[in-house]
One Martini backbone bead per residue (centre of mass of N, CA, C, O) as a GRO file, in nm:
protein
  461
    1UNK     BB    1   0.159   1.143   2.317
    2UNK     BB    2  -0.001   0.973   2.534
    3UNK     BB    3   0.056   0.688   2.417
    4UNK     BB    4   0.386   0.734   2.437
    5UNK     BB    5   0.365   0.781   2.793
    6UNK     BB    6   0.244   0.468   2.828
    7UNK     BB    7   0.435   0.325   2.691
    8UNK     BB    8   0.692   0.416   2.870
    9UNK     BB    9   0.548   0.300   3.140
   10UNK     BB   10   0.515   0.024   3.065
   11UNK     BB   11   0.834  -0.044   3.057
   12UNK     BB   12   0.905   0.058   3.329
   13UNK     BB   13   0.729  -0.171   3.471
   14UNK     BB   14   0.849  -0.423   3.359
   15UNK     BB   15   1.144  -0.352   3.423
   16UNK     BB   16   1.109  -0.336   3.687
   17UNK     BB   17   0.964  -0.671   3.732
   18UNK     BB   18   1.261  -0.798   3.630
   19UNK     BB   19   1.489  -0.686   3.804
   20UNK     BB   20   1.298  -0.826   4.094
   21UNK     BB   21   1.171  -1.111   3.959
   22UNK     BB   22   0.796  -1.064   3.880
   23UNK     BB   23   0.695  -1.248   3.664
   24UNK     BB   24   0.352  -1.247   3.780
   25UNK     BB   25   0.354  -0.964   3.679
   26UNK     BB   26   0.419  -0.951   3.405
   27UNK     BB   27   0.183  -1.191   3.326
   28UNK     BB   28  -0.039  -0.997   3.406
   29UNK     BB   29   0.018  -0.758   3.221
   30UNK     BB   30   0.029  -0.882   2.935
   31UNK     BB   31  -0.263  -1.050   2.949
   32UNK     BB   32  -0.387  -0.729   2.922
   33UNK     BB   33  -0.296  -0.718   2.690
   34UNK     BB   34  -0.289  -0.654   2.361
   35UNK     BB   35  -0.130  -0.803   2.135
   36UNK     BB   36  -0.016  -0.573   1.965
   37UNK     BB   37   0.117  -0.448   2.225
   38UNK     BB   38   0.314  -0.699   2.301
   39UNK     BB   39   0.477  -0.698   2.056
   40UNK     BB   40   0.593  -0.416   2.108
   41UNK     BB   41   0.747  -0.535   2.396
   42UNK     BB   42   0.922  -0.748   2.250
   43UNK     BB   43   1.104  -0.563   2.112
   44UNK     BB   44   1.200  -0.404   2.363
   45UNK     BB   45   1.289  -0.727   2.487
   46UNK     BB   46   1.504  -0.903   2.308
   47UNK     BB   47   1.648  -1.065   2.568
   48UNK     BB   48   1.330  -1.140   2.692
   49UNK     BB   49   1.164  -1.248   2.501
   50UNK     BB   50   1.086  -1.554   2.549
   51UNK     BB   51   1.026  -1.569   2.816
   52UNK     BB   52   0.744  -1.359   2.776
   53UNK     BB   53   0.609  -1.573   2.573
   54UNK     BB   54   0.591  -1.788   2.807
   55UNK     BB   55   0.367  -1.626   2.993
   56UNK     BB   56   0.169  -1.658   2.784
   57UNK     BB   57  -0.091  -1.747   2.695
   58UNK     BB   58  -0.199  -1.939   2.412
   59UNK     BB   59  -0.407  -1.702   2.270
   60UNK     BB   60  -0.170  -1.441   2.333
   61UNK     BB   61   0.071  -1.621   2.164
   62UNK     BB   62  -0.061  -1.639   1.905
   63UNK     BB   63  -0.168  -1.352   1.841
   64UNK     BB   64   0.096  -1.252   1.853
   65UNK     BB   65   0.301  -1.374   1.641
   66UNK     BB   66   0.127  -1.249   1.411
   67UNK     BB   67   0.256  -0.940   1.530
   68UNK     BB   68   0.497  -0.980   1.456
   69UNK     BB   69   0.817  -0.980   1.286
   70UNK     BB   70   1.013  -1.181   1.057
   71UNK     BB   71   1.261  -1.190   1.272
   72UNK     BB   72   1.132  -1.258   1.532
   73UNK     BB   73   1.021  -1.500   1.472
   74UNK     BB   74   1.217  -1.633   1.434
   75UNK     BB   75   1.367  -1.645   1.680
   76UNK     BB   76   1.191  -1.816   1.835
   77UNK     BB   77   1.161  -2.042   1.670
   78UNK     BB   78   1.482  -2.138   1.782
   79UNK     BB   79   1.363  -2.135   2.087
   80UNK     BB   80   1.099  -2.303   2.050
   81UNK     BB   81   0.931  -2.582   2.084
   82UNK     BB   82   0.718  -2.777   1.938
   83UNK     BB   83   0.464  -2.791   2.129
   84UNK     BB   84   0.450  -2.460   2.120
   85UNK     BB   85   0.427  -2.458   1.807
   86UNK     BB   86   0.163  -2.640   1.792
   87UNK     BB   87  -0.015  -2.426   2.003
   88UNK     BB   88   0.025  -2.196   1.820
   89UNK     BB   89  -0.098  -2.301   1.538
   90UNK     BB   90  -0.350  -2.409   1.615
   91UNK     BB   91  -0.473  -2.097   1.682
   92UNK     BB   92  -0.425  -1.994   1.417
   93UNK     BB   93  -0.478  -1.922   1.119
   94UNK     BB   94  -0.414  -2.020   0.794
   95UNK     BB   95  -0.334  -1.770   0.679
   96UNK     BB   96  -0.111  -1.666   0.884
   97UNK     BB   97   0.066  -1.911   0.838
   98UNK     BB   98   0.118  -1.847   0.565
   99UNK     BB   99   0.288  -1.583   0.610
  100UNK     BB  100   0.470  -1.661   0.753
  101UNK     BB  101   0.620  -1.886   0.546
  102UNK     BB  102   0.712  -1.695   0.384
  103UNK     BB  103   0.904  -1.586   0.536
  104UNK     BB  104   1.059  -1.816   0.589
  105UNK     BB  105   1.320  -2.019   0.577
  106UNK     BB  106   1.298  -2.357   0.507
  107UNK     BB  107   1.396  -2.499   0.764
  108UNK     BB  108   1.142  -2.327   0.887
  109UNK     BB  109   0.920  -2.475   0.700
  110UNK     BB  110   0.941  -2.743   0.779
  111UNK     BB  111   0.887  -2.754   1.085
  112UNK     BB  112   0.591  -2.640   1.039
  113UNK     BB  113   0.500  -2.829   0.923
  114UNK     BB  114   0.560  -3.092   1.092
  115UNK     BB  115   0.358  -2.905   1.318
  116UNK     BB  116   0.092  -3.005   1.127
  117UNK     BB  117  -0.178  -3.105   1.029
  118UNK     BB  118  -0.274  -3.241   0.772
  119UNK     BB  119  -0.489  -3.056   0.674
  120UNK     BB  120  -0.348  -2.798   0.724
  121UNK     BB  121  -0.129  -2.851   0.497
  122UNK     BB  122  -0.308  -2.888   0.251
  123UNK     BB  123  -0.416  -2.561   0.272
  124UNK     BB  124  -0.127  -2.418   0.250
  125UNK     BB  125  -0.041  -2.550  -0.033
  126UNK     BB  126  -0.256  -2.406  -0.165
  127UNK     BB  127  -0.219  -2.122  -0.113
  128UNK     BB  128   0.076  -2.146  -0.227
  129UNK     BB  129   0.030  -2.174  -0.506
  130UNK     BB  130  -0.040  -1.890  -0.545
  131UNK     BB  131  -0.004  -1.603  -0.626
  132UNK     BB  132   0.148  -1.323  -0.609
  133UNK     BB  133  -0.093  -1.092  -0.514
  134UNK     BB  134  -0.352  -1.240  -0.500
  135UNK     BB  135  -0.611  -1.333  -0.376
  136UNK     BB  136  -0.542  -1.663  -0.313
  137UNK     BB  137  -0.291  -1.547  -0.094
  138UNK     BB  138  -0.531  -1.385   0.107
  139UNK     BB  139  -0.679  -1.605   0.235
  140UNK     BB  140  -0.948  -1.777   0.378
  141UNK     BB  141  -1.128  -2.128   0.422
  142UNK     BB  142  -1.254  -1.999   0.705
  143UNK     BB  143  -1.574  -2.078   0.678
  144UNK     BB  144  -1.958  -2.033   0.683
  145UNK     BB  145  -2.146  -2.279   0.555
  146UNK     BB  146  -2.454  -2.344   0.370
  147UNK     BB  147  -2.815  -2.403   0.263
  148UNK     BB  148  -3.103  -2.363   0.124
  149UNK     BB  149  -3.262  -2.553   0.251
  150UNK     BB  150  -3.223  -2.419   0.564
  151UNK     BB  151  -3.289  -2.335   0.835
  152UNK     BB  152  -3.237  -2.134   1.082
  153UNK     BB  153  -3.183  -2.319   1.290
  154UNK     BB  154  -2.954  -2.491   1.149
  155UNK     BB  155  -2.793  -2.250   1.106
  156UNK     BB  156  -2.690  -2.225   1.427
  157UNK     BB  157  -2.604  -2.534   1.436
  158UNK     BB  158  -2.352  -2.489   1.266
  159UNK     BB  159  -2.209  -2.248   1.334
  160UNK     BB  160  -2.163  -2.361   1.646
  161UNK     BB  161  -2.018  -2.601   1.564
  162UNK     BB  162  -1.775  -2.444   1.381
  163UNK     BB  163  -1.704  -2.128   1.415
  164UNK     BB  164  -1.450  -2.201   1.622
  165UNK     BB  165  -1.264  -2.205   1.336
  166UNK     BB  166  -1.345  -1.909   1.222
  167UNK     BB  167  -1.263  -1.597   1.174
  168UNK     BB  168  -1.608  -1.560   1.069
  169UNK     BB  169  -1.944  -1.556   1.129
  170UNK     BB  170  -2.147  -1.324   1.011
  171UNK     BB  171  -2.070  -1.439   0.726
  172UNK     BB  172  -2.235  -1.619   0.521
  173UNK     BB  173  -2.259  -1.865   0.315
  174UNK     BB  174  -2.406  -2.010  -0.002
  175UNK     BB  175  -2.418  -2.381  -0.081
  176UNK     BB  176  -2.368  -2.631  -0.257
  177UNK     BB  177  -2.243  -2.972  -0.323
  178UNK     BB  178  -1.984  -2.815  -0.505
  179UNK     BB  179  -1.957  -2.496  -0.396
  180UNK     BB  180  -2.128  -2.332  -0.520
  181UNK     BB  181  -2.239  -2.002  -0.531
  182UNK     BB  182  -2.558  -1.851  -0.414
  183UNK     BB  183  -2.546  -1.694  -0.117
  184UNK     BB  184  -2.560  -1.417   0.132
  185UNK     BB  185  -2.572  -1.432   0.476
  186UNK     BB  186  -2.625  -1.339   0.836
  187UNK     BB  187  -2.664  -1.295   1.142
  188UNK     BB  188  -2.874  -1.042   1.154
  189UNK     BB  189  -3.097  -1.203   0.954
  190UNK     BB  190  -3.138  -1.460   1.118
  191UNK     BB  191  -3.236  -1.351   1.368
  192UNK     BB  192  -3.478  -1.193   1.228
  193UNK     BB  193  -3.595  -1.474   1.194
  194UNK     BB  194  -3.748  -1.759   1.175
  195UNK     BB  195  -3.654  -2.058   1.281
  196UNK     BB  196  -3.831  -2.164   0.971
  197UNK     BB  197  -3.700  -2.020   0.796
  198UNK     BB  198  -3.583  -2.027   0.441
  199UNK     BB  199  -3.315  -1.907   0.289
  200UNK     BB  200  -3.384  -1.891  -0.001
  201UNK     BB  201  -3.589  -1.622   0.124
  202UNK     BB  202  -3.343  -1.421   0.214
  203UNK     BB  203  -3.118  -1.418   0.023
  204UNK     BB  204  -2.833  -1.320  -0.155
  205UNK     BB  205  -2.758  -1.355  -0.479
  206UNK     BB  206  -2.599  -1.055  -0.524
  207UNK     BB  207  -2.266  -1.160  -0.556
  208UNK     BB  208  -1.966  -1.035  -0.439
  209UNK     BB  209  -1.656  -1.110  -0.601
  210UNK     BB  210  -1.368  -1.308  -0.638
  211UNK     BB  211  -1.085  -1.415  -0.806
  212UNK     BB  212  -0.788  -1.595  -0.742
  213UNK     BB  213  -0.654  -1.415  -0.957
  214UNK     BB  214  -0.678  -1.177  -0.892
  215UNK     BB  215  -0.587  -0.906  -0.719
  216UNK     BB  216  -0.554  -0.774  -0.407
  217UNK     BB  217  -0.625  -0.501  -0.456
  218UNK     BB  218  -0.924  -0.546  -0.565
  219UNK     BB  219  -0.991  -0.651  -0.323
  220UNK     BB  220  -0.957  -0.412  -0.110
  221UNK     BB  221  -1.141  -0.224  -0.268
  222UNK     BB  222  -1.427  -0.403  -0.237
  223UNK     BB  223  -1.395  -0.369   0.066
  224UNK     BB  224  -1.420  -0.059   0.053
  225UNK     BB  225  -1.657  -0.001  -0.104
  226UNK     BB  226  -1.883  -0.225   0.035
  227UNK     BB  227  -1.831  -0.274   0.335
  228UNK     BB  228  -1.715  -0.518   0.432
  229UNK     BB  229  -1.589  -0.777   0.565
  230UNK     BB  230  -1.611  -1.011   0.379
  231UNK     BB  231  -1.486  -1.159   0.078
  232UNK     BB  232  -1.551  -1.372  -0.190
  233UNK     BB  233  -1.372  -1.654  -0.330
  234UNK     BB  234  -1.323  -1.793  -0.630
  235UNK     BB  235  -1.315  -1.994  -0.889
  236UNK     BB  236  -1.319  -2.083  -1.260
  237UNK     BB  237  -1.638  -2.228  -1.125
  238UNK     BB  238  -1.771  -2.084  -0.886
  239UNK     BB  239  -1.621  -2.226  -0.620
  240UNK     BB  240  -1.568  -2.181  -0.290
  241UNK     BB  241  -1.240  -2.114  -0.115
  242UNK     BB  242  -1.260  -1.822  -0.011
  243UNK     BB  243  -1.160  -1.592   0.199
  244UNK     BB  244  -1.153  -1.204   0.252
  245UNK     BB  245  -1.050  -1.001   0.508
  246UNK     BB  246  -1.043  -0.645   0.636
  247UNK     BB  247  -0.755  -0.699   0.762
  248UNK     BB  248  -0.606  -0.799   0.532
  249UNK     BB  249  -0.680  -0.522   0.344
  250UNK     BB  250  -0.520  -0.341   0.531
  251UNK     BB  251  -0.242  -0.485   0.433
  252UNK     BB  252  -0.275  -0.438   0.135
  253UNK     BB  253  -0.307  -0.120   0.129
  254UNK     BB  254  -0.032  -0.053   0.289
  255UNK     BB  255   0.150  -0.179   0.140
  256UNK     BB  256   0.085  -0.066  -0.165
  257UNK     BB  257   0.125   0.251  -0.030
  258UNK     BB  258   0.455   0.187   0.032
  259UNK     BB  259   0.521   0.171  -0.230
  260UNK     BB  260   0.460   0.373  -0.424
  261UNK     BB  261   0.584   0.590  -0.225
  262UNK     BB  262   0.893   0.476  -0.330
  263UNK     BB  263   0.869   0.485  -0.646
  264UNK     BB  264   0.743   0.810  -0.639
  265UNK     BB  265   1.047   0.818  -0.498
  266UNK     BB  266   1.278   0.688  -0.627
  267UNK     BB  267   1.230   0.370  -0.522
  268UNK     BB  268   1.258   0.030  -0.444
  269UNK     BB  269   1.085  -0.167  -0.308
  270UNK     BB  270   1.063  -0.299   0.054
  271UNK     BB  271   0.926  -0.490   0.324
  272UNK     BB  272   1.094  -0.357   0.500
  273UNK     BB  273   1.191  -0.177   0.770
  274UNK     BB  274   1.374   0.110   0.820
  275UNK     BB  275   1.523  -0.012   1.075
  276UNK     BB  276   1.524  -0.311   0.909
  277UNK     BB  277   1.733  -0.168   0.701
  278UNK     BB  278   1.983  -0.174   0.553
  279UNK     BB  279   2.297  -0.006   0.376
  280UNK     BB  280   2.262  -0.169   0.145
  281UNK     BB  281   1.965  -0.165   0.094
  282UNK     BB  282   1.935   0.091   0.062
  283UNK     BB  283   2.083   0.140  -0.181
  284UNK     BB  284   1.959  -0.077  -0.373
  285UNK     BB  285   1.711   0.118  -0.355
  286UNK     BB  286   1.829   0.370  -0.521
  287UNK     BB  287   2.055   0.393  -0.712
  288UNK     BB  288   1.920   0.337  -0.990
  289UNK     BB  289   1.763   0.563  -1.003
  290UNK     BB  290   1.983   0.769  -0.915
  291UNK     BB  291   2.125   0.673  -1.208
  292UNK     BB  292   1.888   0.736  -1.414
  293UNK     BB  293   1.872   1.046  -1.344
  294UNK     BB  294   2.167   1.111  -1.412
  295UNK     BB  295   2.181   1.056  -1.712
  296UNK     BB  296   1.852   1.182  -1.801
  297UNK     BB  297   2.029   1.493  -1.697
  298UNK     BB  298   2.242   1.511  -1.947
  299UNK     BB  299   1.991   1.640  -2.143
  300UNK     BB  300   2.020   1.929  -2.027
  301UNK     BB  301   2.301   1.982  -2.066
  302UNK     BB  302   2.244   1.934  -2.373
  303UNK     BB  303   2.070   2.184  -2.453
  304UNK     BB  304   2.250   2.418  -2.309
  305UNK     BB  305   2.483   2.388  -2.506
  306UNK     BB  306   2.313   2.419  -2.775
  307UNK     BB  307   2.270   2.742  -2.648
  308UNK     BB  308   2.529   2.902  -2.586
  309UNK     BB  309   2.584   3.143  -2.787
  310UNK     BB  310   2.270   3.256  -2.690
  311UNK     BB  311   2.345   3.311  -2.388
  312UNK     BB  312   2.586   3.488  -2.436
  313UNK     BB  313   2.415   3.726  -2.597
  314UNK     BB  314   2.184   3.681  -2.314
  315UNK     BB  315   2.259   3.602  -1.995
  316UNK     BB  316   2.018   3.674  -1.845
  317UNK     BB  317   1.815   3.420  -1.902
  318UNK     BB  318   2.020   3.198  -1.699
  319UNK     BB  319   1.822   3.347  -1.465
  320UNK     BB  320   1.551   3.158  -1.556
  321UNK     BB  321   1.576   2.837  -1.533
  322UNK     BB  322   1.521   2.729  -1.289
  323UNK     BB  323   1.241   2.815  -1.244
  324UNK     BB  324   1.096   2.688  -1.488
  325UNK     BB  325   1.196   2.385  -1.408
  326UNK     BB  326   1.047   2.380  -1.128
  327UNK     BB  327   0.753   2.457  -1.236
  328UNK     BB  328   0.731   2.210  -1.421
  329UNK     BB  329   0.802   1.998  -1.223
  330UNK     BB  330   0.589   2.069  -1.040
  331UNK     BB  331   0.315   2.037  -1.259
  332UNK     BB  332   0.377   1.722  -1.334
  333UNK     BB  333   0.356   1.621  -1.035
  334UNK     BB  334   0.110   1.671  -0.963
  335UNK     BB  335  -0.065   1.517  -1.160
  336UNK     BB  336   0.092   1.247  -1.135
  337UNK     BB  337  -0.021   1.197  -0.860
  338UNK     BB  338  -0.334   1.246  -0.868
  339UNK     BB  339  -0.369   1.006  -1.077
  340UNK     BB  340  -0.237   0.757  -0.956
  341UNK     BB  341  -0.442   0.795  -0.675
  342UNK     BB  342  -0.700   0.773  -0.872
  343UNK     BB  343  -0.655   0.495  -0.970
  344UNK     BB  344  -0.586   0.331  -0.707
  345UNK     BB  345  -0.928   0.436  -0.653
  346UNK     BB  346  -1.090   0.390  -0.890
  347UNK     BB  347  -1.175   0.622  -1.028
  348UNK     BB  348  -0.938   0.640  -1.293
  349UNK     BB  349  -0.950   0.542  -1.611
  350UNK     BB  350  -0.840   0.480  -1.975
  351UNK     BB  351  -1.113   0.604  -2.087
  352UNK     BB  352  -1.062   0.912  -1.969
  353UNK     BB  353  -0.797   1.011  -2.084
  354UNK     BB  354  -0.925   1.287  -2.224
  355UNK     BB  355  -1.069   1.401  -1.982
  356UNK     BB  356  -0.808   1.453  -1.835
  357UNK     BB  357  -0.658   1.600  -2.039
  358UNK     BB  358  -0.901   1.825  -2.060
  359UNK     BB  359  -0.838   1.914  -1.779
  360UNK     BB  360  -0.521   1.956  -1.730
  361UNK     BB  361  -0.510   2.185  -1.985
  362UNK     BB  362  -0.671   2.379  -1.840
  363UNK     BB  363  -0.533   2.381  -1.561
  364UNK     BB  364  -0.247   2.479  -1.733
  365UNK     BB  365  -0.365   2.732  -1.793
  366UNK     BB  366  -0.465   2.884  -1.562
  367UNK     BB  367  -0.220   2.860  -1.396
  368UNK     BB  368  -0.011   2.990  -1.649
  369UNK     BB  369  -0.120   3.247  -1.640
  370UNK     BB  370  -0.108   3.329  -1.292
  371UNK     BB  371   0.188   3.320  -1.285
  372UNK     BB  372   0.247   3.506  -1.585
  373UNK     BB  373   0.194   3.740  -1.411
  374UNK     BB  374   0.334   3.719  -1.133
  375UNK     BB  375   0.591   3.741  -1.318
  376UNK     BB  376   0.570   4.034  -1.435
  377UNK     BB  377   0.590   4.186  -1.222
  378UNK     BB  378   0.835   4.075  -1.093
  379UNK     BB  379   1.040   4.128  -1.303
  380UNK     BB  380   1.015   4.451  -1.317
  381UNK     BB  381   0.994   4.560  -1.038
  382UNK     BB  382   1.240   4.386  -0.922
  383UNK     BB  383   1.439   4.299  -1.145
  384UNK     BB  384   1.446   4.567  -1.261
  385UNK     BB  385   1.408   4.776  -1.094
  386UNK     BB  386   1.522   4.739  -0.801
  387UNK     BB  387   1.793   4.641  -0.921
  388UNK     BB  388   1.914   4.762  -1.197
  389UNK     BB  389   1.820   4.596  -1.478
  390UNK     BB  390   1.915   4.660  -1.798
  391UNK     BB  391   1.850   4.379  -1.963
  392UNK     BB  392   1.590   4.404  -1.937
  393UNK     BB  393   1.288   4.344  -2.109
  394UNK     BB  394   0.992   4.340  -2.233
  395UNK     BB  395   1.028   4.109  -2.431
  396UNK     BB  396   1.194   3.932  -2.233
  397UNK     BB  397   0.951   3.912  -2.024
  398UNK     BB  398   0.729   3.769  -2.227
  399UNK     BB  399   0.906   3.509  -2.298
  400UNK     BB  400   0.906   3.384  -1.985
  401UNK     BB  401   0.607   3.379  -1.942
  402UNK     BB  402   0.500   3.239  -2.226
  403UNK     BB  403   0.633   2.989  -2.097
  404UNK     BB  404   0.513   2.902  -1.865
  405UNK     BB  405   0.229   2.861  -2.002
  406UNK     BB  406   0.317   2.607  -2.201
  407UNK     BB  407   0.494   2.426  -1.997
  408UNK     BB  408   0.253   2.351  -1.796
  409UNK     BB  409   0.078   2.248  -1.997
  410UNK     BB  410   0.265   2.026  -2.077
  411UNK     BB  411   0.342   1.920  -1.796
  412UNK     BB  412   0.048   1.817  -1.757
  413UNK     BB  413   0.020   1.648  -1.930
  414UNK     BB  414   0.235   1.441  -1.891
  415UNK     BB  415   0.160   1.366  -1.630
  416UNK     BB  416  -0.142   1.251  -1.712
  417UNK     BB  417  -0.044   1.045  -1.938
  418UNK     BB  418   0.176   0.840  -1.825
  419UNK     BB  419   0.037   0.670  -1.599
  420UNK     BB  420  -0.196   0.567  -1.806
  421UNK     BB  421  -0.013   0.412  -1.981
  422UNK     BB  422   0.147   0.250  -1.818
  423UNK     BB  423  -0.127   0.076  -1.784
  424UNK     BB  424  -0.187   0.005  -2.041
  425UNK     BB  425   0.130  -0.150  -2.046
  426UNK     BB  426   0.141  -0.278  -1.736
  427UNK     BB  427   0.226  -0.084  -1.565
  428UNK     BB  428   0.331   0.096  -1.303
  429UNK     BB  429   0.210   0.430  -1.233
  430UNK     BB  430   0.424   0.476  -1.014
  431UNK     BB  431   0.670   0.521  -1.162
  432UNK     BB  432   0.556   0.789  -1.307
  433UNK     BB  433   0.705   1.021  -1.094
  434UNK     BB  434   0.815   1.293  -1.003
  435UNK     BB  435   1.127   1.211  -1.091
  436UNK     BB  436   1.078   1.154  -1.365
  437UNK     BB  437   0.897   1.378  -1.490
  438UNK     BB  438   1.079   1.594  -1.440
  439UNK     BB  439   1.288   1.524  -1.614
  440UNK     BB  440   1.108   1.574  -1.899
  441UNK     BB  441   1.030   1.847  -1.821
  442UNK     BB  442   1.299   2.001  -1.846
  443UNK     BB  443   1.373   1.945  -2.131
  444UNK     BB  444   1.106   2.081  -2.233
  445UNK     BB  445   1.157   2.376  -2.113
  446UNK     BB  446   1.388   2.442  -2.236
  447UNK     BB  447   1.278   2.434  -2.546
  448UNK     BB  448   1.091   2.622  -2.526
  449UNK     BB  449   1.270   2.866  -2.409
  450UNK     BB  450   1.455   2.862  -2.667
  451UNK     BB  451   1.236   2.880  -2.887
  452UNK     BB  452   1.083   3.088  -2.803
  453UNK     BB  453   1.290   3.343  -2.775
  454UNK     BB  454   1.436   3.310  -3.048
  455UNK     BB  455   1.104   3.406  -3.201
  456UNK     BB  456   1.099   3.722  -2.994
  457UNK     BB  457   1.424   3.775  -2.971
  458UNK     BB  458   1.619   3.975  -3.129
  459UNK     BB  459   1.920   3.908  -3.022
  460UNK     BB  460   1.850   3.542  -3.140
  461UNK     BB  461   1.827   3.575  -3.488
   0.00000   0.00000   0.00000
């Protein structure tokens, strides 16, 4: 809440100044926030965001440009002239700069080639040429590389010199003359050593690195396993081509948890912000989902549609349909999200398979025993005595219970299986969530409350 009342004192000081027409108070307060706090007034300033980007310094116009959204980048685009692009492009990262043209219209990534030097383009069209989602679509080539025959003294002269185009300079990478990883080490380690130590003296030789066709997500996941700040690419000679730093991982996350999040709630991903997301797209990507879910709850319809003559017979039945199916859905939902997010985190994979489900059916039956206990006395107490139900019976209720705690096993079962075959066949283990999971549970809670009904009480033999 401090921090929501901080930036709205920010906007009206900003307003009050524009207001005023104190062009060099604004330019003094921009420059003094941090690039993402100033992308957020630029965002509030629709209509001055032009005017306000030309008043940032060179470094903190590159910077905050990397943290626009790209319909805003587009936009200044259209404003700003080549000078002023070639500026900002000079400054910023070549992965960011990948970034930003993956966003644009053609023609507005022509303007960009255009505007930046032949090695710098050479460098864009290597990197686009990678799958999206690899972790090679997400490195950046500006790394420090050193030699393993270099005392610690040329390693600080080699950083010096070059380290000022370098995303980081910390983790320094040793490769040999055609670029073959041989081992990584720190500007910590270099302090420590006296300045004629030779690297390959004290380097790590044991490097945990990513292949470029790798998934970028498990680039990320690599990062945040092992703590690194950034994790070296190599191609399919392991030779180093590129690094992907901390920064980048923590996009690759958030993308990441954005998606499962729609996929997991029956919609299509899609990469805009909530409110910059048109009513058409968003349309578009719900309505497949629940028009699929409502074709799939058909058959729900048609299970009870099935067993209409006896539940004629026993319209009581027809009040405890709803309790079972949400229960049912509600155990098999469970399982499928613990599931979904234990992948995700690289907890449990397909070899666990059995595992996983003599856990799941375990805590199926312990679940279900113990809701189906509070479940008999809650129908007793309150729907017989309480109501002055007189239809409902021992065995009646007996039924409901024992419904209970077979169909929660099932749901579990059914939960903790799909997303692991779905990963199994290929398939994102987020599709089968638990709308999707909902759907099938539902279905086998009707069979199997019409079957053990039907096989227990005597008035629907």
């Amino acid at each position: 809440m401090e921090m929501e009342e901080l930036r709205e004192e920010l906007i009206e000081t900003i307003q009050a100044h524009y207001e005023r027409r104190e062009l060099s108070e604004i330019k003094l307060v921009l420059n003094e926030l941090n690039p993402a706090d100033i992308a957020e007034v630029l965002e509030d300033f629709p209509n001055q965001r032009l005017l306000f980007f030309r008043l940032l310094s060179k470094e903190n116009a590159a910077e905050t440009f990397v943290e626009l959204d790209p319909d805003t980048q587009e936009t200044l685009l259209h404003g700003i002239t080549d000078t002023e692009l070639r500026e900002v492009l000079d400054e910023i990262y070549i992965d960011d700069a990948v970034d930003i043209i993956e966003e644009m219209p053609a023609t507005m990534v022509k303007r960009i080639l255009k505007n930046t030097d032949s090695e710098t383009r050479r460098s864009i069209n290597a990197l686009l040429k990678y799958p999206e989602d690899s972790a090679g679509s997400i490195m950046t080539p500006e790394y420090v590389d050193l030699k393993k025959g270099m005392t610690v003294e040329d390693a600080f002269k080699r950083i010096r010199r070059t380290g000022v185009d370098k995303e980081t300079i910390y983790t320094c990478y040793v490769t040999d003359d055609s670029r073959h990883l041989l081992g990584v080490t720190t500007v910590k380690e270099l302090l420590l050593h006296e300045y004629d130590d030779i690297i390959e003296e004290f380097m790590e030789t044991n490097v945990i690195y990513v292949n470029t066709l790798d998934d970028q997500e498990l680039a990320a996941q690599q990062l945040s396993k092992y703590d690194f700040l950034a994790l070296p690419v190599v191609d399919m000679e392991e030779r180093l081509v590129g690094i992907i730093t901390v920064d980048d991982a923590l996009d690759v996350i958030q993308e990441e948890n954005t998606e499962d999040i729609q996929k997991m709630n029956a919609m299509l991903p899609t990469e805009k912000t909530y409110l910059k997301t048109t009513v058409f797209e968003t349309w578009k990507s719900r309505f497949p989902w629940l028009l699929l879910l409502m074709v799939s709850a058909t058959f729900t319809g048609s299970i009870i549609t099935g067993f209409e003559e006896k539940l004629a017979t026993l319209t009581i039945l027809t009040a405890f349909i709803p309790m079972l199916m949400d229960t049912g859905g509600n155990s098999g939902g469970q399982a499928s999200v613990t599931i979904i997010r234990a992948m995700s985190l690289g907890e449990v994979a397909f070899k666990d398979y059995f595992r996983v489900v003599w856990k799941e059916v375990r805590v199926g039956l312990v679940c279900g025993l113990s809701l189906a206990a509070v479940n008999f006395v809650k129908i007793w107490l309150v729907d017989r005595l309480l109501f002055h139900n007189s239809e409902i019976t021992l065995i009646i209720d007996v039924a409901i219970c024992l419904t209970l705690v077979v169909e929660i096993v099932f749901a579990k079962f059914i939960g903790c299986s799909l997303p692991m075959l779905a990963k199994r066949v290929g398939f994102d283990p987020a599709v089968m969530s638990s709308p999707f999971i909902t759907t099938i549970v539902d279905a086998v809670a009707l069979l199997l409350f019409f079957g053990i009904s039907s096989a227990v009480i005597p008035q629907l033999h």
